[in-house]
PDB file of C-alpha atoms in Angstrom:
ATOM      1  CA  UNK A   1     169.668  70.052  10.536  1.00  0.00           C
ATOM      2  CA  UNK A   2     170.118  73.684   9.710  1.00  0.00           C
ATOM      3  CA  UNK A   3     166.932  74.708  12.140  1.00  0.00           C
ATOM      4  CA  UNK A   4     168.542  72.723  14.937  1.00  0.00           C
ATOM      5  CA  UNK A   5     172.261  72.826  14.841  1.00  0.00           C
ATOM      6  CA  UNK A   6     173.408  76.122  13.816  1.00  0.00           C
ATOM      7  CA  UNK A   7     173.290  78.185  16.588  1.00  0.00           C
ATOM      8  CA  UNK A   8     175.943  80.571  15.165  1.00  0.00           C
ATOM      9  CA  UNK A   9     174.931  83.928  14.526  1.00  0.00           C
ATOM     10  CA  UNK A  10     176.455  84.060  10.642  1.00  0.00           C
ATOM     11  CA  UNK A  11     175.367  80.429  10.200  1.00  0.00           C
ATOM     12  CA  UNK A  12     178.745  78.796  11.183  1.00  0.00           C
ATOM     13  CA  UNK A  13     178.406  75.558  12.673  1.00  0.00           C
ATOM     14  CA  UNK A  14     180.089  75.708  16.450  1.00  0.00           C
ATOM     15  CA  UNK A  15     181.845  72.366  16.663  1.00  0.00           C
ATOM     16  CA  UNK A  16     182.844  69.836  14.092  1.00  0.00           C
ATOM     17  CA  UNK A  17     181.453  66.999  12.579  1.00  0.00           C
ATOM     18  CA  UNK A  18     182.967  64.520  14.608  1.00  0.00           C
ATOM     19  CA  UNK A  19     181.978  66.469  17.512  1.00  0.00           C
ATOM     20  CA  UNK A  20     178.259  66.524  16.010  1.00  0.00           C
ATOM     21  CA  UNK A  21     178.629  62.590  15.434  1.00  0.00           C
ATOM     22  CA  UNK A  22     179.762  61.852  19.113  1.00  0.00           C
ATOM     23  CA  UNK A  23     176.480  63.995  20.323  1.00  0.00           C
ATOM     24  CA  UNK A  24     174.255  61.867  18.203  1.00  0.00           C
ATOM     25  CA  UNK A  25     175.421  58.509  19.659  1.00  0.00           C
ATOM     26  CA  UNK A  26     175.275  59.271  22.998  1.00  0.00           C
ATOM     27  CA  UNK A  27     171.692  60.925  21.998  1.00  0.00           C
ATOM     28  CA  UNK A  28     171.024  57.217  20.740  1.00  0.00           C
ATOM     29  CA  UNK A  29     172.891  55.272  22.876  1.00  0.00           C
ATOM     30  CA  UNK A  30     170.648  52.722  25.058  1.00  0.00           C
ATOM     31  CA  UNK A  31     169.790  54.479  28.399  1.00  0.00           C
ATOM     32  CA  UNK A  32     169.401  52.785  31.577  1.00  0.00           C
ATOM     33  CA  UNK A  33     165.793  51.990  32.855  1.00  0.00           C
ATOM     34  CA  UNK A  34     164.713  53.907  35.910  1.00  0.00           C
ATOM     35  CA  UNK A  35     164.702  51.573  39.130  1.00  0.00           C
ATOM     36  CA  UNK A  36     161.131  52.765  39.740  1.00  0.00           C
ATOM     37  CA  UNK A  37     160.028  51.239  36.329  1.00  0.00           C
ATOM     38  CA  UNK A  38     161.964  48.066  37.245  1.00  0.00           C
ATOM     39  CA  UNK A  39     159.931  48.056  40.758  1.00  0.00           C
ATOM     40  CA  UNK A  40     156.732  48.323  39.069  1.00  0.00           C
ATOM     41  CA  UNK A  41     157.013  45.459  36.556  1.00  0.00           C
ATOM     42  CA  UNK A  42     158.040  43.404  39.413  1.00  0.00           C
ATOM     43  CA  UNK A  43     154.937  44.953  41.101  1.00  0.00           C
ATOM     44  CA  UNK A  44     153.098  43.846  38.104  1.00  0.00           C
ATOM     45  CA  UNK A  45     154.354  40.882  37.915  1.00  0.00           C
ATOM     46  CA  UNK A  46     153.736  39.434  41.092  1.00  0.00           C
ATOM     47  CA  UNK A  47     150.206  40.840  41.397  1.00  0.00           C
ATOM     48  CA  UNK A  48     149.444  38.787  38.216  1.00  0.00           C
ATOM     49  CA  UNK A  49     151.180  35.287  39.972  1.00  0.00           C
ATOM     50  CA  UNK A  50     149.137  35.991  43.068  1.00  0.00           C
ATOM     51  CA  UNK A  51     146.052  37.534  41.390  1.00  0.00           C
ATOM     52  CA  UNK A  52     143.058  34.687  43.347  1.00  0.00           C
ATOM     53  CA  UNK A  53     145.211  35.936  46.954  1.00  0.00           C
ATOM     54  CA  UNK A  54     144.649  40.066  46.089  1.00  0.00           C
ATOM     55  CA  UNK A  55     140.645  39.191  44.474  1.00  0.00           C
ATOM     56  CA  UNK A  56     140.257  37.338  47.716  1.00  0.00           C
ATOM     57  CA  UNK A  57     141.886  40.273  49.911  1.00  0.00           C
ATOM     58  CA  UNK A  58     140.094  42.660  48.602  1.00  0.00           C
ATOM     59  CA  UNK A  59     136.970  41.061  48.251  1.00  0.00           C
ATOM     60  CA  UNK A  60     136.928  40.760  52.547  1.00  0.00           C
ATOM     61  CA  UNK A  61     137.498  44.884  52.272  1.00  0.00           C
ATOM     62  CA  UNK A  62     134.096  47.241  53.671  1.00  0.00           C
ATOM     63  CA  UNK A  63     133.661  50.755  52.343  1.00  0.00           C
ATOM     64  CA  UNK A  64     134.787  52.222  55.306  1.00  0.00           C
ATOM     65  CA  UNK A  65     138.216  50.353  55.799  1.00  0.00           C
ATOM     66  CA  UNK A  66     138.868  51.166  52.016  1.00  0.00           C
ATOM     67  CA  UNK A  67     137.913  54.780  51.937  1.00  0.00           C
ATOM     68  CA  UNK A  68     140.559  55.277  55.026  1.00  0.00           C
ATOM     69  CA  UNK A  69     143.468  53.490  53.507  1.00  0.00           C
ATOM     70  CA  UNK A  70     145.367  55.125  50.470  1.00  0.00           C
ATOM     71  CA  UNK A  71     147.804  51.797  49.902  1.00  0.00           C
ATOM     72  CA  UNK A  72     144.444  49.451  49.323  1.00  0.00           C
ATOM     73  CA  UNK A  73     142.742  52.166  47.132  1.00  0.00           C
ATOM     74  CA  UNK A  74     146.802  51.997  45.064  1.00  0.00           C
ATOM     75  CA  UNK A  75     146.030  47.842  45.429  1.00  0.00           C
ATOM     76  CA  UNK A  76     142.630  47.992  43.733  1.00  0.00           C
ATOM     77  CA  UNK A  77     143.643  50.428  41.060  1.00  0.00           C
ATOM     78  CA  UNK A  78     146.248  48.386  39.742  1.00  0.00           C
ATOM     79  CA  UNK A  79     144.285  45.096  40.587  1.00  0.00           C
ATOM     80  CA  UNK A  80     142.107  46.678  38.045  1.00  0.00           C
ATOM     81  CA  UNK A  81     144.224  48.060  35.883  1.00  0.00           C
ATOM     82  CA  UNK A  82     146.171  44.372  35.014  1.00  0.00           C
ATOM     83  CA  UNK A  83     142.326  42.340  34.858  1.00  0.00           C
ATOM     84  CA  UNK A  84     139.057  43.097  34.049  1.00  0.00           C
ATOM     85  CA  UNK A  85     136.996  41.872  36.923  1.00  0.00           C
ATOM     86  CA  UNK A  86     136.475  44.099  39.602  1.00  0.00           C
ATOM     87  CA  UNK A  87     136.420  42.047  43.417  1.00  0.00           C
ATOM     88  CA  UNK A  88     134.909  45.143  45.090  1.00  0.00           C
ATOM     89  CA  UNK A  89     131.494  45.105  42.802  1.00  0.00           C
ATOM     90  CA  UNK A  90     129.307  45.255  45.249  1.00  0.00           C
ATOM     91  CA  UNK A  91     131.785  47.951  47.382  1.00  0.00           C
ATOM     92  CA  UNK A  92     131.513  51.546  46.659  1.00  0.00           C
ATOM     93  CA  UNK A  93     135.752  52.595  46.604  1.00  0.00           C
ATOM     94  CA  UNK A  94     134.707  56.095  47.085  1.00  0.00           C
ATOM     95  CA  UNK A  95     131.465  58.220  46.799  1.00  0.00           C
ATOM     96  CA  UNK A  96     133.783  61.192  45.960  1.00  0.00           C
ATOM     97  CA  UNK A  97     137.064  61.859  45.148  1.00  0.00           C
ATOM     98  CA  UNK A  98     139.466  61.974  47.685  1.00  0.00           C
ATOM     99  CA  UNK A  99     141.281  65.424  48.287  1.00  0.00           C
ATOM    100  CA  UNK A 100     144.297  66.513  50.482  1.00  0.00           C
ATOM    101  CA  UNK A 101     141.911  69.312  51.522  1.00  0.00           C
ATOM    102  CA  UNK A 102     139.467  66.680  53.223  1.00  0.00           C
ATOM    103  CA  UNK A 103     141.369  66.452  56.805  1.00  0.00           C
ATOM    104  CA  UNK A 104     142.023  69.975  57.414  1.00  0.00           C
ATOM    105  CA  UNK A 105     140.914  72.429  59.257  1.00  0.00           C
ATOM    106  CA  UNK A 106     138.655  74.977  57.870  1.00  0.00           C
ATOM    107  CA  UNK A 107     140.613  78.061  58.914  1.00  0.00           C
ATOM    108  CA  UNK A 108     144.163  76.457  57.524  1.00  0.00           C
ATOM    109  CA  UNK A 109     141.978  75.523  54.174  1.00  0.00           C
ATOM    110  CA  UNK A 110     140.677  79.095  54.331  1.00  0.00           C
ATOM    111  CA  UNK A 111     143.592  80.643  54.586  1.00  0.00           C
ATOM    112  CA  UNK A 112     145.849  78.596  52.154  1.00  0.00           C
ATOM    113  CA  UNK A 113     142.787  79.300  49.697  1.00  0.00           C
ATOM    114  CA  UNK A 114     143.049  83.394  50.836  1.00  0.00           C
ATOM    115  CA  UNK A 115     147.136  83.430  49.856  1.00  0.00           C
ATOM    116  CA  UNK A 116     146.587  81.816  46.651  1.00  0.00           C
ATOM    117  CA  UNK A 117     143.690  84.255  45.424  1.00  0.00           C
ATOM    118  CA  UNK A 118     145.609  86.875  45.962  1.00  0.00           C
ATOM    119  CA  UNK A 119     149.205  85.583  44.473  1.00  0.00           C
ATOM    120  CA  UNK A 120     147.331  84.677  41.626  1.00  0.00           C
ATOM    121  CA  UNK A 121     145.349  88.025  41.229  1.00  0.00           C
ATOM    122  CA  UNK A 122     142.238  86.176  41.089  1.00  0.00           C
ATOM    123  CA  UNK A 123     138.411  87.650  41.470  1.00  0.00           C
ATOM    124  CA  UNK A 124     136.317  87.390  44.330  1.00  0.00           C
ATOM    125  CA  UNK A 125     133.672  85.445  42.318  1.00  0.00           C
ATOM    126  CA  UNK A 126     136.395  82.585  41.654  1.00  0.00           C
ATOM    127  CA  UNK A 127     137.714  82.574  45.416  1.00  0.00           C
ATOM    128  CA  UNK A 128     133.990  82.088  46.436  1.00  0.00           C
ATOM    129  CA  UNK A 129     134.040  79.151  44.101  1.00  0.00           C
ATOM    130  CA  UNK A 130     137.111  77.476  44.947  1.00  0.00           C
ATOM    131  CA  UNK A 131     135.740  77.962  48.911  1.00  0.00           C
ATOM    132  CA  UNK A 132     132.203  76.475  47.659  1.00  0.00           C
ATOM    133  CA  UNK A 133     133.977  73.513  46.852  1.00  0.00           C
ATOM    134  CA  UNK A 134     135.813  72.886  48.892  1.00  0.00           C
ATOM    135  CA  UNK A 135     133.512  72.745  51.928  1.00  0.00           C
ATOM    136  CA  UNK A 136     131.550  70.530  49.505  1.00  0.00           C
ATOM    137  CA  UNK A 137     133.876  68.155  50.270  1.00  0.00           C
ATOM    138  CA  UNK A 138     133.624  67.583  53.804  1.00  0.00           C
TER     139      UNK A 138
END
């Protein structure tokens, strides 16, 4: 307690002990559980009453169709979080990693990638690196 609650400079507590009680039960005190938790388990939940629909949904998924949409890619990674089998097996999700730098255009990626070599007072050999990559990944 003395490491935490002393903040006085000649090792005086600042408030009294009722004061330090009160702090300590609201510290304790049951919080409320985020609405986005609450959204997911029902997420969860309902994934796992309709798992044969989603394995059957996403078993009629291509590559293609599944590489384009972000929302089926979320679908699968939770199908697979929640069960073991995987319905798209035989489907590659993605080859690579998607990126946000994949749909832009090369003088917007080359410039974002110019500001923030030089805000960050980075080398030329690291810029060339971070550029090498990224046109890897179109």
């Amino acid at each position: 307690m003395l490491n935490y609650y002393w903040p006085s400079k000649y090792d005086i507590p600042s408030f009294h002990l009722d004061q330090y009680l009160q702090m300590q039960a609201l510290r304790y005190a049951p919080k409320k559980t985020h609405p986005s938790l609450v959204s997911l388990s029902g997420l969860m939940r309902l994934l796992a009453t309709k798992k044969n629909i989603i394995c059957r949904l996403l078993q009629q998924l291509d590559a293609e169709l599944l590489k384009e949409n972000p929302t089926l890619q979320d679908l699968h990674a939770l199908y697979r979080s929640l069960f073991p089998d995987d319905p798209l097996s035989g489907v590659a999700p993605q080859d690579k990693t998607w990126r946000w730098t994949d749909k832009m255009k090369p003088q917007t990626l080359l410039g974002l990638l110019e500001l923030s070599a030089k805000l960050r007072g980075t080398t030329q050999t690291e810029f060339n690196r971070i550029l090498r990559e990224a046109s890897e990944c179109s």
